[in-house]
Coordinates of C-alpha atoms and ligand atoms in Angstrom, one line a residue:
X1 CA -29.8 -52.4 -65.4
X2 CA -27.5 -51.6 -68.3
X3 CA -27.6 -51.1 -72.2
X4 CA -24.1 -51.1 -74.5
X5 CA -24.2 -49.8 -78.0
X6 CA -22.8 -52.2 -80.7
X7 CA -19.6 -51.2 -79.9
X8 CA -20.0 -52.2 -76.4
X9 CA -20.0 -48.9 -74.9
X10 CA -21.9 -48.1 -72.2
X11 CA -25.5 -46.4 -73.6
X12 CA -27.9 -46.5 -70.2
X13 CA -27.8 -47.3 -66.9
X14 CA -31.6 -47.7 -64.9
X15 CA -31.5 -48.1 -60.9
X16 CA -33.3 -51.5 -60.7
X17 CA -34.5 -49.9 -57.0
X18 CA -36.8 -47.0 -58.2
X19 CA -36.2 -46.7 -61.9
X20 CA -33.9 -43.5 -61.6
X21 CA -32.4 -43.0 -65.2
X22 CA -28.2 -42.5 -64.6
X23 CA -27.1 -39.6 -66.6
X24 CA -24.6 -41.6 -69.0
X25 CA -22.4 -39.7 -71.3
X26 CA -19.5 -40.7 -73.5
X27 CA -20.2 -44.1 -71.9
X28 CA -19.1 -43.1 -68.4
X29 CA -21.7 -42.6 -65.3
X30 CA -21.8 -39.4 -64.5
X31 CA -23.3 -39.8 -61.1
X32 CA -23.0 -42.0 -58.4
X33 CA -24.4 -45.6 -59.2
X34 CA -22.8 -49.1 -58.2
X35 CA -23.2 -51.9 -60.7
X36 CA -23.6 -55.5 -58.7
X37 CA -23.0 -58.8 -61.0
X38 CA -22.9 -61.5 -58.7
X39 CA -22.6 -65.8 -59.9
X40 CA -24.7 -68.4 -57.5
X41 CA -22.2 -70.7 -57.1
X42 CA -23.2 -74.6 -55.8
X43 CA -23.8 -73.6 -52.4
X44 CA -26.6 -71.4 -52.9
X45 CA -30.4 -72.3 -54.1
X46 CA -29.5 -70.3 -57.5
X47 CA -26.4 -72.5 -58.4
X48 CA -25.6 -71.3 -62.1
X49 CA -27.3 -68.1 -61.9
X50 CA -25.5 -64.8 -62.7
X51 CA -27.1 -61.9 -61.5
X52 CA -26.6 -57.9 -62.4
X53 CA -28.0 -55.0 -61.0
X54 CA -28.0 -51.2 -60.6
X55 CA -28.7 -49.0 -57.5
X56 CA -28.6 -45.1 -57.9
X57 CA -26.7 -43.7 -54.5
X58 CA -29.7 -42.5 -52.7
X59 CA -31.0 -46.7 -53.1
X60 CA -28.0 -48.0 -52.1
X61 CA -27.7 -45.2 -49.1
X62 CA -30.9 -46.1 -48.1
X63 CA -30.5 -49.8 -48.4
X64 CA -26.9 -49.9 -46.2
X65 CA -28.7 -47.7 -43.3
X66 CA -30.6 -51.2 -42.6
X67 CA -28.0 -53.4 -42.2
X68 CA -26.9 -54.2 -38.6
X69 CA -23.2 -53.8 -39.4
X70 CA -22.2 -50.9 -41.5
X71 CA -20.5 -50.6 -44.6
X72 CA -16.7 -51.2 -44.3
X73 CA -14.9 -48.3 -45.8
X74 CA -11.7 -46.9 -46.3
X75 CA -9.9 -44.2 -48.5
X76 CA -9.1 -45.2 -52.4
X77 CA -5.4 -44.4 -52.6
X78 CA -5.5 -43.8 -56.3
X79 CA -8.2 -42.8 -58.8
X80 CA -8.1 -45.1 -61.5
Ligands
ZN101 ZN1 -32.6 -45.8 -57.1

């Protein structure tokens, strides 16, 4: 999960997996963390629902070595 000051700039991020508290400063994660904010759309039982979350990298590691197929991956050409 994630906080914003007034200003809208990023103040915490939480790992909704185990609670792990990002290290956040200047409004930039400074560790590995992905940020998931998907919308149900009418072909799932949660039509209209948006939903965000937070995993830390040893959550998300830990939930990709379960799935059957892994994690497609490839290089990022440029570091935005
Ligand atoms: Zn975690």
């Amino acid at each position: 999960m994630r906080k914003y000051k007034n200003g809208g700039q990023l103040e915490t991020v939480i790992c909704n997996c185990c609670g792990k508290k990002i290290i956040v400063s200047k409004g930039v994660a400074r560790e590995g963390v992905i940020h998931i904010s998907h919308a149900w759309d009418f072909f799932s039982e949660k039509d209209g629902e948006v939903h965000h979350f937070d995993l830390c990298e040893t959550c998300y590691d830990a939930m990709i070595s379960e799935f059957k197929i892994p994690v497609e991956r490839e290089e990022q050409l440029e570091y935005l």
